[in-house]
GROMACS .gro file of C-alpha atoms in nm:
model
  200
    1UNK     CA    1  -5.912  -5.226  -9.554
    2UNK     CA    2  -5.875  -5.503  -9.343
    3UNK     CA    3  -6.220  -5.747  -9.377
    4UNK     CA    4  -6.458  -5.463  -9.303
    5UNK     CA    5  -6.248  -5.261  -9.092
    6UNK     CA    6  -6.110  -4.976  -9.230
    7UNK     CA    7  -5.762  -4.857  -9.183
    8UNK     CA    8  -5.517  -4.588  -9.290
    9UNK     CA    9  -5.262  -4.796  -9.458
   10UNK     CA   10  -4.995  -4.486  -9.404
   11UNK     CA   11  -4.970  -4.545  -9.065
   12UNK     CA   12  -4.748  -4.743  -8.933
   13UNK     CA   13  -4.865  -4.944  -8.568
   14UNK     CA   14  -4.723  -4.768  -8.279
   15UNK     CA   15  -4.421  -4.950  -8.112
   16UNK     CA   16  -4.342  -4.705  -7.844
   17UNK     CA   17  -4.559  -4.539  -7.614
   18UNK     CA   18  -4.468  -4.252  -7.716
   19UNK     CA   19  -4.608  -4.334  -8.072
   20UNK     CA   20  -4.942  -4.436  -7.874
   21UNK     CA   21  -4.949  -4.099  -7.627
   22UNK     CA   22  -4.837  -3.832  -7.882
   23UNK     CA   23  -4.972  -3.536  -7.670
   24UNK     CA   24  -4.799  -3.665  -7.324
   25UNK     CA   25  -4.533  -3.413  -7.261
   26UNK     CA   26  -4.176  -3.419  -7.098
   27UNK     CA   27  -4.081  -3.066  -7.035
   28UNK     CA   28  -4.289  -2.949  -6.719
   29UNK     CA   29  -4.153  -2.631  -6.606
   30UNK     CA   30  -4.331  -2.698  -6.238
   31UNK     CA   31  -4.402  -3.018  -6.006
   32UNK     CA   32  -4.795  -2.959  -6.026
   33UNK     CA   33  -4.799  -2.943  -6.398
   34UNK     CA   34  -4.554  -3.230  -6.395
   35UNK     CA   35  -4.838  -3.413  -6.183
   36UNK     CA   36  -5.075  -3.341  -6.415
   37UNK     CA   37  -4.917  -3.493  -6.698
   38UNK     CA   38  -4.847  -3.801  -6.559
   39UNK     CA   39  -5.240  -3.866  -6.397
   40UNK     CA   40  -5.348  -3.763  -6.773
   41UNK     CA   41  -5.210  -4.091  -6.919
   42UNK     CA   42  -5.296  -4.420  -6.672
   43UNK     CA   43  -5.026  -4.624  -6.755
   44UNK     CA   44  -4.774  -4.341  -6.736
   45UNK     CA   45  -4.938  -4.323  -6.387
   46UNK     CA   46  -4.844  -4.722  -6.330
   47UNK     CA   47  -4.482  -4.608  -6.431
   48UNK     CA   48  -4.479  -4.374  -6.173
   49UNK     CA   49  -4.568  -4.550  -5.911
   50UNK     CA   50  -4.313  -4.837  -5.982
   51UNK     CA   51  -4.068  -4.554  -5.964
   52UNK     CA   52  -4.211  -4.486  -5.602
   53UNK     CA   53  -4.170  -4.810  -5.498
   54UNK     CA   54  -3.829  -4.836  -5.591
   55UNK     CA   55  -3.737  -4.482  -5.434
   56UNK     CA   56  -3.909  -4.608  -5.083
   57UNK     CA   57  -3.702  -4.931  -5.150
   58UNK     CA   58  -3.367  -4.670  -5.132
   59UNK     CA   59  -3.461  -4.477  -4.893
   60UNK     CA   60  -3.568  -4.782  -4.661
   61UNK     CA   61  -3.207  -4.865  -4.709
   62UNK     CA   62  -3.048  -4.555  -4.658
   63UNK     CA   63  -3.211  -4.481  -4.334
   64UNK     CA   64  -3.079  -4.803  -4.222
   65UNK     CA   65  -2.736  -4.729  -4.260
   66UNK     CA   66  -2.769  -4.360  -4.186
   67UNK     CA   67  -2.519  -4.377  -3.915
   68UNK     CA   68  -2.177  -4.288  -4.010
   69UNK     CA   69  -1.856  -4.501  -3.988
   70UNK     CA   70  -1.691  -4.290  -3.738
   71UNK     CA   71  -1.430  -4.467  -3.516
   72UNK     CA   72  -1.621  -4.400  -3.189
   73UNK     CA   73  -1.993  -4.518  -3.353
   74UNK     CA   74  -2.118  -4.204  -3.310
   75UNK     CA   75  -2.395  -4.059  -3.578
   76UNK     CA   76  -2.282  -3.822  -3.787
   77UNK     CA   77  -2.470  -3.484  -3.710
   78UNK     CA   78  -2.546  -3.398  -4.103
   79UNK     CA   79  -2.693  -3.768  -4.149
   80UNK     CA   80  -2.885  -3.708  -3.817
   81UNK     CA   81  -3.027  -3.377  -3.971
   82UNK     CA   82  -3.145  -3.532  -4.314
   83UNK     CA   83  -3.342  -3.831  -4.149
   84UNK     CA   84  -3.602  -3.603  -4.042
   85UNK     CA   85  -3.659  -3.510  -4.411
   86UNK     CA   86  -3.604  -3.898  -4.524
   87UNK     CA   87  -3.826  -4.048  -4.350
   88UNK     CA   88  -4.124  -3.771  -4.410
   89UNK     CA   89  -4.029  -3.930  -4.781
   90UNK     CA   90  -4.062  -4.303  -4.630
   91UNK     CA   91  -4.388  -4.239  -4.498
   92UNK     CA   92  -4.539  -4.039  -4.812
   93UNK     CA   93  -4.419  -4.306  -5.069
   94UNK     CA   94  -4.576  -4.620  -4.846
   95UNK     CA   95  -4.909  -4.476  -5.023
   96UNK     CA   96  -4.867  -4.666  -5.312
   97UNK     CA   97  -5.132  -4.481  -5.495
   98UNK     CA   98  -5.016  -4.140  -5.434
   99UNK     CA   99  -4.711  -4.152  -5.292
  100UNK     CA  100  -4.546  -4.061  -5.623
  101UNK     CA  101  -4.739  -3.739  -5.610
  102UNK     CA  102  -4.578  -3.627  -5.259
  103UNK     CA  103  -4.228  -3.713  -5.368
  104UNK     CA  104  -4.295  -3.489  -5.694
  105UNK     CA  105  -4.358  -3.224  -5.480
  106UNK     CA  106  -4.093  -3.296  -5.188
  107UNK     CA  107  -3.850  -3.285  -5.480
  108UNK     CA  108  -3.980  -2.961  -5.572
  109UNK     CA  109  -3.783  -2.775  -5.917
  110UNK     CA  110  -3.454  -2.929  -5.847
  111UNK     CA  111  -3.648  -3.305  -5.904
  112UNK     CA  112  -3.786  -3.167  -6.227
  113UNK     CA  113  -3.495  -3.271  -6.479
  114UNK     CA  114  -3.509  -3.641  -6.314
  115UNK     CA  115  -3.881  -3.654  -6.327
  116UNK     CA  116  -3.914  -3.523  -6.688
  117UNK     CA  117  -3.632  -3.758  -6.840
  118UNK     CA  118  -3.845  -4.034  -6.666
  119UNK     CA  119  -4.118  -3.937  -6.893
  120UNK     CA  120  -3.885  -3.938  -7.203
  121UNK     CA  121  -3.772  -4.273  -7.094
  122UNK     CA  122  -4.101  -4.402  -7.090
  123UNK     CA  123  -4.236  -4.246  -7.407
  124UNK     CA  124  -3.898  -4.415  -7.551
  125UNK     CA  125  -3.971  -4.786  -7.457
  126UNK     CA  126  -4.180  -5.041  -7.626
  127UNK     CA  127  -4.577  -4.985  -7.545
  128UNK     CA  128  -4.712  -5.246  -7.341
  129UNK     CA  129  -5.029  -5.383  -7.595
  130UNK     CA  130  -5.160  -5.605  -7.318
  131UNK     CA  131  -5.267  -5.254  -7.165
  132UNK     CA  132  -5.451  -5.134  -7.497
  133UNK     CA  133  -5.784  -5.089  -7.344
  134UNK     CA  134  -5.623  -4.764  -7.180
  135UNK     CA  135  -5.460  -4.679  -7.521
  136UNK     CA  136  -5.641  -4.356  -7.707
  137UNK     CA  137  -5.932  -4.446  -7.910
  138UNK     CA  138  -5.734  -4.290  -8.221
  139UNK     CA  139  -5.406  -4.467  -8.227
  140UNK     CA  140  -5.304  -4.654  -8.479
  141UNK     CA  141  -5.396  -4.754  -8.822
  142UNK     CA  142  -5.753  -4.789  -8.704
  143UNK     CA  143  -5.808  -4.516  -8.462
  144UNK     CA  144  -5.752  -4.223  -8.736
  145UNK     CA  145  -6.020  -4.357  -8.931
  146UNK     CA  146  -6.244  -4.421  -8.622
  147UNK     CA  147  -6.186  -4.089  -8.483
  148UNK     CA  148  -6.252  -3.937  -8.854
  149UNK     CA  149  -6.581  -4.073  -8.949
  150UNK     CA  150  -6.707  -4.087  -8.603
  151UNK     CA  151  -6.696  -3.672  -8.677
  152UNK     CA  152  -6.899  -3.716  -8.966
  153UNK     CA  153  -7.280  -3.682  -9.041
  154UNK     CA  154  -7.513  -3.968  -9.030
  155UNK     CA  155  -7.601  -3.945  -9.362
  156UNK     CA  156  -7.306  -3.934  -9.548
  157UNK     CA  157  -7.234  -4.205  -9.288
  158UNK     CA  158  -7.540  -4.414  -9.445
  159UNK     CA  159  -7.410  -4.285  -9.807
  160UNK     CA  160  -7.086  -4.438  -9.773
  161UNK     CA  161  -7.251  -4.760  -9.589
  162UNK     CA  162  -7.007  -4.691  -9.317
  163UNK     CA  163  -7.074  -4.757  -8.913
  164UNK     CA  164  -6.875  -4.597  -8.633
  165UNK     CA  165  -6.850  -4.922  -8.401
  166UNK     CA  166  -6.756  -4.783  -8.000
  167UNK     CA  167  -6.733  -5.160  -7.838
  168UNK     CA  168  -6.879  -5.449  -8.001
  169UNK     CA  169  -7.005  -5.520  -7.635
  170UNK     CA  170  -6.956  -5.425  -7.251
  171UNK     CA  171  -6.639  -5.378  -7.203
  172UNK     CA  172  -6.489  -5.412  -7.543
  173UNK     CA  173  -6.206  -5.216  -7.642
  174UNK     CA  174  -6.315  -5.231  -8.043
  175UNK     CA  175  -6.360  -4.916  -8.206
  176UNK     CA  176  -6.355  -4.882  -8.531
  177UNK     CA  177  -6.536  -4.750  -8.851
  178UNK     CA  178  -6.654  -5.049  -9.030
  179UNK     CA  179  -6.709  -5.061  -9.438
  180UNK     CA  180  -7.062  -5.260  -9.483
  181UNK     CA  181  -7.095  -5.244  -9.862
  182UNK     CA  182  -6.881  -5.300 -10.170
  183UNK     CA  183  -6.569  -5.073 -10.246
  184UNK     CA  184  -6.676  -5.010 -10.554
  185UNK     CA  185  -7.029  -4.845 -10.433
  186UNK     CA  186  -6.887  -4.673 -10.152
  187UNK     CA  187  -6.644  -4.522 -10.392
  188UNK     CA  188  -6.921  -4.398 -10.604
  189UNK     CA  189  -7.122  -4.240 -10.304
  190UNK     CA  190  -6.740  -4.069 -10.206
  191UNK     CA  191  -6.729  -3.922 -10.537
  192UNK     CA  192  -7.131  -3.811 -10.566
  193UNK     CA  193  -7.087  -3.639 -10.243
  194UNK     CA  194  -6.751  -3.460 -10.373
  195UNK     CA  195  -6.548  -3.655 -10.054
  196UNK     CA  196  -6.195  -3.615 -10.058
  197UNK     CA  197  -6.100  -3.952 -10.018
  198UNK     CA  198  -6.160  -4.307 -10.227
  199UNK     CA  199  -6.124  -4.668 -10.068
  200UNK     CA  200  -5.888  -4.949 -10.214
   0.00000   0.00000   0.00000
């Protein structure tokens, strides 16, 4: 325990987001599911839509120099053919919301390995903690207990003098099952009640 907050001491904090979003996934077999994935985690949604903004940053660019160096400064007729298709992509990834969502599906199966090893990236890099109020409410040293005892009955709640807190006020991002009597009497009730478990 931690004051009255009780934690699993066997977990270890996350570091990665990957070790905060255990269930996000990186092996869509389709660009919808793909979609889905990504709008089921918010700040996986954030990294997607800095990924958007850098792709219309390219393709800004190469529509600018899609002319090609020929000697007479004529365009070249295959670079003339894929603007069409460029600057649909331009004009989907402007909407800086949902742009990302478009190019996903522009991309179609061949974007799929790109997509998916952005996920892998992300899940790889350090999590962001000034972004934990959109973490899960069960990550972490503190969140397995939360999520455990916030399962359990009201009375053996009251037994073990424990309280599920969900946000010690508006907007809070505190959850937590809090210890409000002595170890050595909430051990007790534990053991009366044949629980599994004992505090230290």
């Amino acid at each position: 325990m931690s004051g009255r907050t009780i934690l699993d001491q066997e977990v270890r904090e996350p570091e990665t987001w990957g070790d905060v979003f255990e269930d996000v996934a990186s092996g869509s077999s389709r660009p919808d599911w793909l979609i889905l994935e990504v709008e089921g985690c918010e700040p996986l949604t954030w990294h997607f839509q800095e990924l958007a903004e850098q792709k219309l940053s390219e393709v800004e660019d190469e529509l600018e120099v899609l002319v090609d160096d020929h000697d007479d400064g004529t365009p070249d007729a295959n670079a003339l053919a894929h603007r069409p298709t460029l600057e649909r992509l331009r004009d989907a990834l402007q909407d800086a919301d949902n742009g990302w969502k478009t190019w996903v599906m522009l991309e179609g199966h061949k974007g799929l390995p790109y997509f998916n090893q952005s996920i892998r990236d992300w899940l790889d890099s350090p999590a962001d903690y000034s972004k934990s109020e959109f973490f899960p409410m069960d990550y972490g040293s503190q969140g397995g207990p939360y999520s455990f005892f916030a399962n359990m009955e009201a009375d053996i709640l009251d037994s073990l003098g424990i309280v599920v807190v969900e946000g010690e006020h508006p907007g809070s991002t505190y959850y937590a099952a809090e210890l409000r009597q002595p170890i050595e009497a909430a051990n007790a009730a534990a053991e009366a009640l044949g629980l599994p478990f004992r505090f230290r």
